[in-house]
XYZ file of C-alpha atoms in Angstrom:
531
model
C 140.175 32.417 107.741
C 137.326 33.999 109.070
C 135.405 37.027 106.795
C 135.895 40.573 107.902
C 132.497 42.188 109.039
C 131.499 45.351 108.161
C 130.637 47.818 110.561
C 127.572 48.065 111.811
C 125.696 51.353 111.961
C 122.756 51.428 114.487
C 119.393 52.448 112.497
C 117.637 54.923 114.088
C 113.508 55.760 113.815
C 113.091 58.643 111.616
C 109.505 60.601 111.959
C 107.359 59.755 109.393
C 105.737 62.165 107.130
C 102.509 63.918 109.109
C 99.383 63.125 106.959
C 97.118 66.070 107.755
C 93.682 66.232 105.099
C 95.571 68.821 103.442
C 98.201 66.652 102.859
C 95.888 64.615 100.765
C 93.782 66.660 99.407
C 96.817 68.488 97.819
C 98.032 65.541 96.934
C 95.642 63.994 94.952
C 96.545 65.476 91.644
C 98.300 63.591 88.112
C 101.427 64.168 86.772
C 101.617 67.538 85.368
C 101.129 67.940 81.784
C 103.566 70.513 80.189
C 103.670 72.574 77.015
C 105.998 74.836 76.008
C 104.972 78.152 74.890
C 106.863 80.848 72.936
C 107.945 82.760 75.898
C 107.839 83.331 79.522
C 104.013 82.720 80.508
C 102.913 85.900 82.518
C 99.583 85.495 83.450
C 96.611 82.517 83.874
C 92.931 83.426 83.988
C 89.942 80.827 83.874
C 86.903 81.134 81.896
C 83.525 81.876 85.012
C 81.502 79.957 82.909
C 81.920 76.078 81.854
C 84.092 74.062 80.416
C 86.166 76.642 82.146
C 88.878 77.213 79.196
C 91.949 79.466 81.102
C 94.101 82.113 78.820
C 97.443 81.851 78.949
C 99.457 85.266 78.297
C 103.012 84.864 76.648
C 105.216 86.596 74.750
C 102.995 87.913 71.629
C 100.106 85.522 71.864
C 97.238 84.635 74.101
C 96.612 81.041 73.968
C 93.209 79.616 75.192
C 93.217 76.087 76.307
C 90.087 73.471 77.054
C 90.348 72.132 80.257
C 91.947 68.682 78.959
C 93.689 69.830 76.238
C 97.143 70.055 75.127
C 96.546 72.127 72.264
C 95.283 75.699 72.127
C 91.271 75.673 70.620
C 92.221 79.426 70.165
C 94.869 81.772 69.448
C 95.089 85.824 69.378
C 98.117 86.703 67.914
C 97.317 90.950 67.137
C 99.887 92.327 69.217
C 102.926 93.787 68.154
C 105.012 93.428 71.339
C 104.631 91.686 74.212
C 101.268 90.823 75.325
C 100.365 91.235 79.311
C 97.485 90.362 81.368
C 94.806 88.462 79.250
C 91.570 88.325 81.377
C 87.906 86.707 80.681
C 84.894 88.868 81.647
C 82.521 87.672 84.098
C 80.354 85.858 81.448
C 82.750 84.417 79.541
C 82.255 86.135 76.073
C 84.889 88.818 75.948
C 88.549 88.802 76.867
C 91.062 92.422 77.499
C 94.381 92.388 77.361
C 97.594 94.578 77.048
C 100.681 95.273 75.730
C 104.346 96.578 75.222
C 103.014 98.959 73.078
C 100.512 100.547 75.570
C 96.992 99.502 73.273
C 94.696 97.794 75.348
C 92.871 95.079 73.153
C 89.566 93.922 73.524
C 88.645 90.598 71.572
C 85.284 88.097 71.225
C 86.199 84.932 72.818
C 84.680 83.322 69.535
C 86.100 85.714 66.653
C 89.890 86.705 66.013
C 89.871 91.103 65.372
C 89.896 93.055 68.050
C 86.563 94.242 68.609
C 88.147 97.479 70.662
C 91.043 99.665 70.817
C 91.502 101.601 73.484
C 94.723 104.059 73.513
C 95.883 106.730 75.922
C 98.327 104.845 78.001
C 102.127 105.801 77.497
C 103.908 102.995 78.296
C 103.630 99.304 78.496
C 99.862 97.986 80.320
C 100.047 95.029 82.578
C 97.587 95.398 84.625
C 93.578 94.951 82.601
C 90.441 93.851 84.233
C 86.665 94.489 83.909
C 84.297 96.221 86.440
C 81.703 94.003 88.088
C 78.371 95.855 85.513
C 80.667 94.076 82.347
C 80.629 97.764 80.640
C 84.277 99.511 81.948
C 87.875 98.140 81.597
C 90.346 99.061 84.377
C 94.222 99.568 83.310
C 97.021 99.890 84.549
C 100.579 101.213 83.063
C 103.958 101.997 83.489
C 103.356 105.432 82.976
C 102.024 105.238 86.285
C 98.198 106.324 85.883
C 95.348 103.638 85.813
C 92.282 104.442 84.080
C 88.614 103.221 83.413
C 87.654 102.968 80.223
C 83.938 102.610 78.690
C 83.509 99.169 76.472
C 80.301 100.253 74.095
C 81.902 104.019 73.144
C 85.651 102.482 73.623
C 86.103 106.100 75.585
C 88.183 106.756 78.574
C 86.192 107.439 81.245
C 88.638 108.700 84.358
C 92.694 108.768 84.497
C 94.337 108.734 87.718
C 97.727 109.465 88.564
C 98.606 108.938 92.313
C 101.142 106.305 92.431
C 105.284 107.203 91.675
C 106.200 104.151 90.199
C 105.383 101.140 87.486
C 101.336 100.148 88.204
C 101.838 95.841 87.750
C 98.836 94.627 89.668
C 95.301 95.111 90.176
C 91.931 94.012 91.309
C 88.254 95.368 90.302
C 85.489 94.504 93.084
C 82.560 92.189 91.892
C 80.131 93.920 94.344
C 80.367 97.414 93.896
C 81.229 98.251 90.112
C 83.119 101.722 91.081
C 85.641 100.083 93.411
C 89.071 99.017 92.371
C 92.497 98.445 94.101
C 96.203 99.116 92.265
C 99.294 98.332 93.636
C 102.659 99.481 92.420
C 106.796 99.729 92.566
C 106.139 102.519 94.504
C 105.407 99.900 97.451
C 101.842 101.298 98.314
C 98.227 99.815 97.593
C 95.375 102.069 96.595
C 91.778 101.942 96.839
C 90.122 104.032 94.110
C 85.872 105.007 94.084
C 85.549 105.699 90.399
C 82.837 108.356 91.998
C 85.637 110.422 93.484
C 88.284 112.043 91.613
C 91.232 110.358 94.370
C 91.672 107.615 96.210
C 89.946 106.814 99.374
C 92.404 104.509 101.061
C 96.349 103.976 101.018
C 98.551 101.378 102.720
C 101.986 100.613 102.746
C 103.405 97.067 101.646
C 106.964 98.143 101.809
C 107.768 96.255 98.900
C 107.274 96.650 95.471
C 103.628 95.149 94.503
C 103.940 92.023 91.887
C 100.205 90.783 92.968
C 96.515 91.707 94.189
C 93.978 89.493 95.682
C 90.313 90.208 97.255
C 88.549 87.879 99.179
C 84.818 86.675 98.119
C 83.751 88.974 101.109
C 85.857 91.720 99.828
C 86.297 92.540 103.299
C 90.236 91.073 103.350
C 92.914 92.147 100.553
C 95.986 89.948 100.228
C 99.246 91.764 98.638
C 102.230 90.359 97.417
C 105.449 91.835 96.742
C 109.553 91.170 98.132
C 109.275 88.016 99.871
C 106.447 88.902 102.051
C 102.512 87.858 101.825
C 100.592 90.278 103.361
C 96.821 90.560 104.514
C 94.850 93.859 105.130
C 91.554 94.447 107.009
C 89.431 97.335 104.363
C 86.682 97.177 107.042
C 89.196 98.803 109.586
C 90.382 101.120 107.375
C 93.208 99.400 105.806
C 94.682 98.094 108.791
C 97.295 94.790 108.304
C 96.503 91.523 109.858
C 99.033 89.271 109.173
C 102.723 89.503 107.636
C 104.303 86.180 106.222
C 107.622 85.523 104.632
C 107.712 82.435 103.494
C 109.159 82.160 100.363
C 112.717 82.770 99.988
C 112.521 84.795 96.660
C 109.977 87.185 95.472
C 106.344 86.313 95.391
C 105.149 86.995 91.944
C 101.475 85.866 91.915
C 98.249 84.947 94.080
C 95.175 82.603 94.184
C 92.547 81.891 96.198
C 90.811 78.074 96.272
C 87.756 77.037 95.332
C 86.260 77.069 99.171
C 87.770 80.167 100.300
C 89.831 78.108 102.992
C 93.289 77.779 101.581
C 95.437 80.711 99.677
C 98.127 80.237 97.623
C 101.343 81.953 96.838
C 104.112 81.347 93.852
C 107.701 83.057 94.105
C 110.757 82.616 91.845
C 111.752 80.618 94.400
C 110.013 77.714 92.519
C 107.569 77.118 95.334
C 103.961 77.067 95.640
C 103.033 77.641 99.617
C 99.589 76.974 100.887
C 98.157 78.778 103.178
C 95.061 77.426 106.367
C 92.928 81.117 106.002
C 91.878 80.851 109.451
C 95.620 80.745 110.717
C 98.076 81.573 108.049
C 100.010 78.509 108.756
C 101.523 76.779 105.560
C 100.225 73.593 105.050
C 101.447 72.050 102.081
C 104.013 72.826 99.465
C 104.377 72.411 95.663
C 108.136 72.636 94.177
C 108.464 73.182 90.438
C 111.439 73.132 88.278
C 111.620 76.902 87.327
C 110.557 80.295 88.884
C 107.092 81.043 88.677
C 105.667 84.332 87.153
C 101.920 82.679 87.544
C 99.200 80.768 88.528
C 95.933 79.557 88.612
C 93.358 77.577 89.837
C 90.403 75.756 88.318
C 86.582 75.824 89.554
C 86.198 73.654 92.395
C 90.469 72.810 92.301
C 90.227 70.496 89.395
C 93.730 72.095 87.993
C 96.306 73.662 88.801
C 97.785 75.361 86.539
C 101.305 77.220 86.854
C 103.831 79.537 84.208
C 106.883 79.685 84.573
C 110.091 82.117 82.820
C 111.489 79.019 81.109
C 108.257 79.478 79.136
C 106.745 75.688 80.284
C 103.444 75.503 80.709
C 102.756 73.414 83.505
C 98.896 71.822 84.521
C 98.175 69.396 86.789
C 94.687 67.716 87.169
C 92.833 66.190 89.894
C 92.631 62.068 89.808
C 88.900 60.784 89.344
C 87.403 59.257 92.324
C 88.064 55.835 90.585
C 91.977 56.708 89.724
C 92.435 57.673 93.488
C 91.259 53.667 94.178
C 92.600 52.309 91.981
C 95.901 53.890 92.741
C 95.480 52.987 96.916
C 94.474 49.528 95.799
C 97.642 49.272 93.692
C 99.436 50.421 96.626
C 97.824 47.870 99.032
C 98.908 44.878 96.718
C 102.342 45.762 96.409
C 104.342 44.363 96.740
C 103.081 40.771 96.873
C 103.513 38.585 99.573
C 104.004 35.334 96.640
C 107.446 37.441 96.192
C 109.110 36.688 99.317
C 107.758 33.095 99.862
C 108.527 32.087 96.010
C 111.231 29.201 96.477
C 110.977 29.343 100.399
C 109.248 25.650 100.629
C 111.700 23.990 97.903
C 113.120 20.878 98.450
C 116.404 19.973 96.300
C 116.393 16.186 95.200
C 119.048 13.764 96.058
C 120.805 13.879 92.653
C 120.774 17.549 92.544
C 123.793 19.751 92.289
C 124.022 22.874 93.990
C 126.285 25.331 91.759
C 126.882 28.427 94.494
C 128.808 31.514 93.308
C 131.047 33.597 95.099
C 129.167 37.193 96.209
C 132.024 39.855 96.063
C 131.560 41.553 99.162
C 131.228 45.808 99.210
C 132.865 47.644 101.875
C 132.354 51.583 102.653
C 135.562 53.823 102.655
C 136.112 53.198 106.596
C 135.252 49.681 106.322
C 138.455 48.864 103.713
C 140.752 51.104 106.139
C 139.474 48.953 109.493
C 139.993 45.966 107.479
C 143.529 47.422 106.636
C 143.673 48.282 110.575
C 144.443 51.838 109.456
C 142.352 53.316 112.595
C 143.404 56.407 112.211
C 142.698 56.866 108.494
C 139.170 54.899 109.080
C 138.247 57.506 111.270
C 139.193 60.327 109.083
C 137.126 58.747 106.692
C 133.789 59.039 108.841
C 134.489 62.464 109.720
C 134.308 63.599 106.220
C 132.141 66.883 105.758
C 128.826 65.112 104.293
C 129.492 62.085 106.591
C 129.775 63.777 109.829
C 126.768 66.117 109.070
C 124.405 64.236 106.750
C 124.928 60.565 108.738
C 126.255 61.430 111.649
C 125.441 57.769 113.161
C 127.824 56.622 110.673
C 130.720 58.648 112.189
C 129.132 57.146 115.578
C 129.045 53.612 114.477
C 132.823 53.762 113.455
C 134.157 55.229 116.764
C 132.133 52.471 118.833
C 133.584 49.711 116.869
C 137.353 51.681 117.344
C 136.447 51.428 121.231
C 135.010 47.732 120.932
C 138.843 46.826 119.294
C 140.486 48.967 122.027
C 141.982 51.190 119.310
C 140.202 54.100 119.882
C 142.696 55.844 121.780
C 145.358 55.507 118.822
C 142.708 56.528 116.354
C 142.253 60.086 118.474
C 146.027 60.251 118.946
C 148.539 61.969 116.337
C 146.042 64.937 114.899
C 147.133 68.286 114.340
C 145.180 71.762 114.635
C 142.976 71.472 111.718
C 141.932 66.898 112.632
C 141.206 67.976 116.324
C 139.294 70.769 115.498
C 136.839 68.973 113.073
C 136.819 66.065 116.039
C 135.842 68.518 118.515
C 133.146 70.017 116.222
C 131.708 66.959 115.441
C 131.541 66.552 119.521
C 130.037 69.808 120.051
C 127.138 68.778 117.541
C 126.288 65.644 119.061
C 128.030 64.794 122.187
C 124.347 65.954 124.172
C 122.313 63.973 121.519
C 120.660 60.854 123.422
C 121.752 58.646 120.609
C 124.898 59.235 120.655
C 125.913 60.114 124.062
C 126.869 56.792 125.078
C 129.787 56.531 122.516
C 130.889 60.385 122.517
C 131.394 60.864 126.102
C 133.964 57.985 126.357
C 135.276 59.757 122.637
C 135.333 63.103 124.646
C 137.217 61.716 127.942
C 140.081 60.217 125.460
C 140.426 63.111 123.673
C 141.296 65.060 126.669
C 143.419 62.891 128.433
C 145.498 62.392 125.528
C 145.581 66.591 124.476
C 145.631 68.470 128.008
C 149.476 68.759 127.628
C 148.402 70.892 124.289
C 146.326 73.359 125.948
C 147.170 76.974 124.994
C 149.023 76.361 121.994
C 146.019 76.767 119.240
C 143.350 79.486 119.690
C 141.270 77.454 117.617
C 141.205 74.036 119.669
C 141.481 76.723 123.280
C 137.475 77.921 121.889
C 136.185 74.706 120.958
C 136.836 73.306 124.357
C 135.479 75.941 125.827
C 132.590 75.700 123.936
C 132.448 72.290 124.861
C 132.744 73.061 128.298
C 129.571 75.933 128.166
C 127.369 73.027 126.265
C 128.485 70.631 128.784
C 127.791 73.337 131.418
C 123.979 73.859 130.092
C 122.849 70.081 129.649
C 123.861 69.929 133.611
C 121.529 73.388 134.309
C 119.124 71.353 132.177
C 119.702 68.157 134.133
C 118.877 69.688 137.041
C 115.678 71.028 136.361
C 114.283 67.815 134.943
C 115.119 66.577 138.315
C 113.540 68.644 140.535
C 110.663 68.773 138.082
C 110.618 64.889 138.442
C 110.973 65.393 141.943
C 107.715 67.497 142.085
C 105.951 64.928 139.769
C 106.619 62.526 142.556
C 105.367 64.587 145.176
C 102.099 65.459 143.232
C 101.425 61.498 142.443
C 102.327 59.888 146.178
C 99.181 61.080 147.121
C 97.271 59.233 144.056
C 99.197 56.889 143.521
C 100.112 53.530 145.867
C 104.306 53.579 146.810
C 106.457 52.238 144.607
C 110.094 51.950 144.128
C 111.446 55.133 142.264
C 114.606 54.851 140.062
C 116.913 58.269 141.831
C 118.168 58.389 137.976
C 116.003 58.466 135.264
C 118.665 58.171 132.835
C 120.863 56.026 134.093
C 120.602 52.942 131.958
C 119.296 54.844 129.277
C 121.220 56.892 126.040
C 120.720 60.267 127.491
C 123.658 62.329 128.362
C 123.848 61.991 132.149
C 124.486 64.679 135.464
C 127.460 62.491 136.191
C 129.035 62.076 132.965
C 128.440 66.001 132.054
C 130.186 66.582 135.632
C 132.756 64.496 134.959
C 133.533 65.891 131.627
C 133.765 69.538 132.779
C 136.574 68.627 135.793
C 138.440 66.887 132.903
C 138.219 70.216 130.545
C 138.806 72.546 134.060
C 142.065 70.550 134.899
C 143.381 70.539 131.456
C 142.953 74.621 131.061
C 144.249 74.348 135.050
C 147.324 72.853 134.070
């Protein structure tokens, strides 16, 4: 007795992966390192100066980490709430922070105290940076004011209260020292002169603000806040460039790369998006495992490093030059062509005995039905949700072989409102697909011959084949034009070219959907509403 064969389900070319320089530039990182802090990790900052140590801001401590280390090399633990914010200065030495319990906090890098105090604030600070002369603090608060505050007399310098809402984000300018930018709840950016007593510029994000970022130029300002990235022109008065929404949660946190090129975003939808500069096009992704409140980015991209609210620390660094061969080389080898031919050349003696054991053959769902000839249930088996939209060639595969046995009609007979509807659908998904048009339209032609004398009994099946008839409809409008655009092709190359024989259909012989069997199917579907 012969062995039953499974099915066989055509493999299709998928589209491989585009490999852009991004692609592997981006790539070309380690497996992330992670360490789990006491809390969710709030804020990132790198050291300016070598080895480029980067505070990490969670919960009540401020953790400082060496650039290979998986251990803090320092620890500031004076805060009685939550601390928020923890920035370097631009040489390295000094580092502000803030807190729950609105104190702003200035330690030496090298010592433990707090070397500075500064109080006034109401409510919570989560927003601390230093001016570009390394002698004034800039804070923000949730009692919505942002002040400057002098480092050597720890006085406050100015206080101003112009936004309506929480103040979480902001940005000092490293060119002019009286320039900063705030952004707020309140959905609205401002640009403060510490010279004048108000702000000299306002836009609109239309969001609440979560982040601030200023180009090297200081000419561009990126904003984050809701889902959307957005980029604003301060030489034109404010004016907004470009809009993107490409996160599906909110954007939380910004950083620019090394070159200038590339800008990154992080969102709680556990995505890191980068961005070309020159076109705002996204062109490579990072997924992590949790939402991310914020990142960072070493000197000349040798980390990444990202926090996220399950309080995991996570850092990635780039390979060596010698790594990145090795790695390609490893890749190369493998696997080894000795695998395959091990064996091949073997030649069994005369006094050998062959023991052979029986291989238990492993049959798919609609495989054990066609082998039970239960065509209907076989087919009800490939039209399973995940099936039918996940493989659909699968689904395709097991209604060929139906026709091949000449069972297909028996398979499609029988259904009631709720089988023919999922039958259609499927149809309506794929019947103008060039893979699968072959099979489908014969599928299609069945199915109406066998249901016309249903017509007008179920709403549900009535819309479906008029759905199928509109689709049906459009591939022959689309038909069409191909061919007269074919037809003008020839026209424009007889000149050119030297005669030749010209197929009158294209698609004949090929898997495309053609004129003549779209045609053909929409008399059927007419004549069954007709009757």
């Amino acid at each position: 007795m012969a062995s039953f064969k499974p099915t066989k389900v055509q493999v299709y070319p998928k589209l491989g992966e585009k490999v852009t320089q991004d692609t592997l530039y981006w790539k070309n990182y380690k497996a992330p390192v992670q360490i789990k802090e006491f809390g969710a990790i709030t804020n990132i900052d790198f050291s300016p100066v070598a080895p480029h140590n980067f505070a990490v801001t969670a919960f009540t401590r401020i953790h400082i980490y060496g650039p290979f280390s998986q251990e803090p090399v320092k620890t500031f633990t004076r805060f009685k709430d939550t601390a928020y914010c923890g920035r370097f200065r631009s040489d390295g030495q000094l580092l502000v922070a803030g807190c729950e319990d609105s104190v702003v906090r200035l330690f030496d890098v090298s010592g433990k105290v707090a070397l500075r105090m500064f109080k006034g604030h109401t409510k919570a600070v989560h927003i601390t940076d230093f001016t570009s002369d390394r002698y004034q603090i800039l804070t923000g608060s949730d009692d919505y004011t942002c002040r400057l505050w002098d480092i050597p007399n720890a006085t406050e310098l100015n206080t101003y209260q112009e936004h309506t809402d929480y103040i979480r984000c902001g940005v000092t300018s490293k060119l002019n020292r009286d320039l900063f930018i705030t952004g707020s709840y309140d959905h609205t950016l401002k640009l403060f002169d510490a010279r004048a007593d108000k702000s000299v510029m306002t836009m609109d994000h239309g969001q609440p603000v979560e982040s601030l970022l200023l180009y090297p130029s200081e000419g561009l300002l990126v904003s984050a806040g809701g889902r959307h990235v957005k980029v604003w022109d301060l030489l034109k008065g404010g004016q907004p460039l470009v809009s993107l929404k490409n996160h599906h949660k909110t954007v939380t946190c910004l950083c620019l790369s090394s070159s200038g090129h590339r800008l990154l975003s992080a969102s709680l939808d556990r995505h890191v998006k980068v961005y070309n500069t020159t076109n705002y096009k996204v062109v490579h992704n990072f997924d992590y495992a949790a939402s991310i409140l914020s990142l960072a980015l070493a000197p000349d991209d040798e980390s990444i490093v990202v926090g996220m609210t399950n309080s995991i620390l996570s850092i990635k660094h780039r390979k060596s030059l010698d790594e990145s061969k090795e790695i390609s080389g490893q890749q190369r080898r493998q696997p080894s062509y000795r695998v395959f031919v091990k064996g091949k050349n073997y030649v069994p003696k005369q006094d050998d005995y062959l023991v052979s054991k029986p291989v238990k053959q492993h049959l798919a769902k609609y495989d054990k039905q066609l082998k039970k000839f239960n065509v209907s249930k076989a087919l009800d088996t490939a039209l399973e949700t995940w099936t039918r939209l996940r493989k659909p060639e699968i689904t395709v595969a097991v209604i060929k072989e139906l026709d091949r046995r000449g069972t297909l009609k028996n398979a499609l007979a029988g259904r009631d409102e709720q089988g023919l509807a999922r039958l259609l659908n499927f149809l309506i998904g794929n019947v103008v697909d060039p893979r699968f048009a072959p099979v489908l339209v014969t599928a299609a032609e069945m199915i109406l011959d066998i249901y016309q004398s249903v017509i007008g009994q179920s709403s549900v099946v009535d819309r479906q084949l008029l759905r199928l008839q509109e689709l049906l409809e459009r591939e022959i409008d689309y038909q069409q034009d191909l061919l007269e655009v074919l037809g003008m092709l020839d026209t424009m190359f007889a000149s050119s070219l030297p005669r030749k024989e010209v197929l009158t259909n294209p698609w004949a012989h090929s898997g495309v959907l053609t004129l003549r069997d779209c045609k053909h199917n929409r008399q059927h579907i007419e004549h069954a509403f007709t009757v």
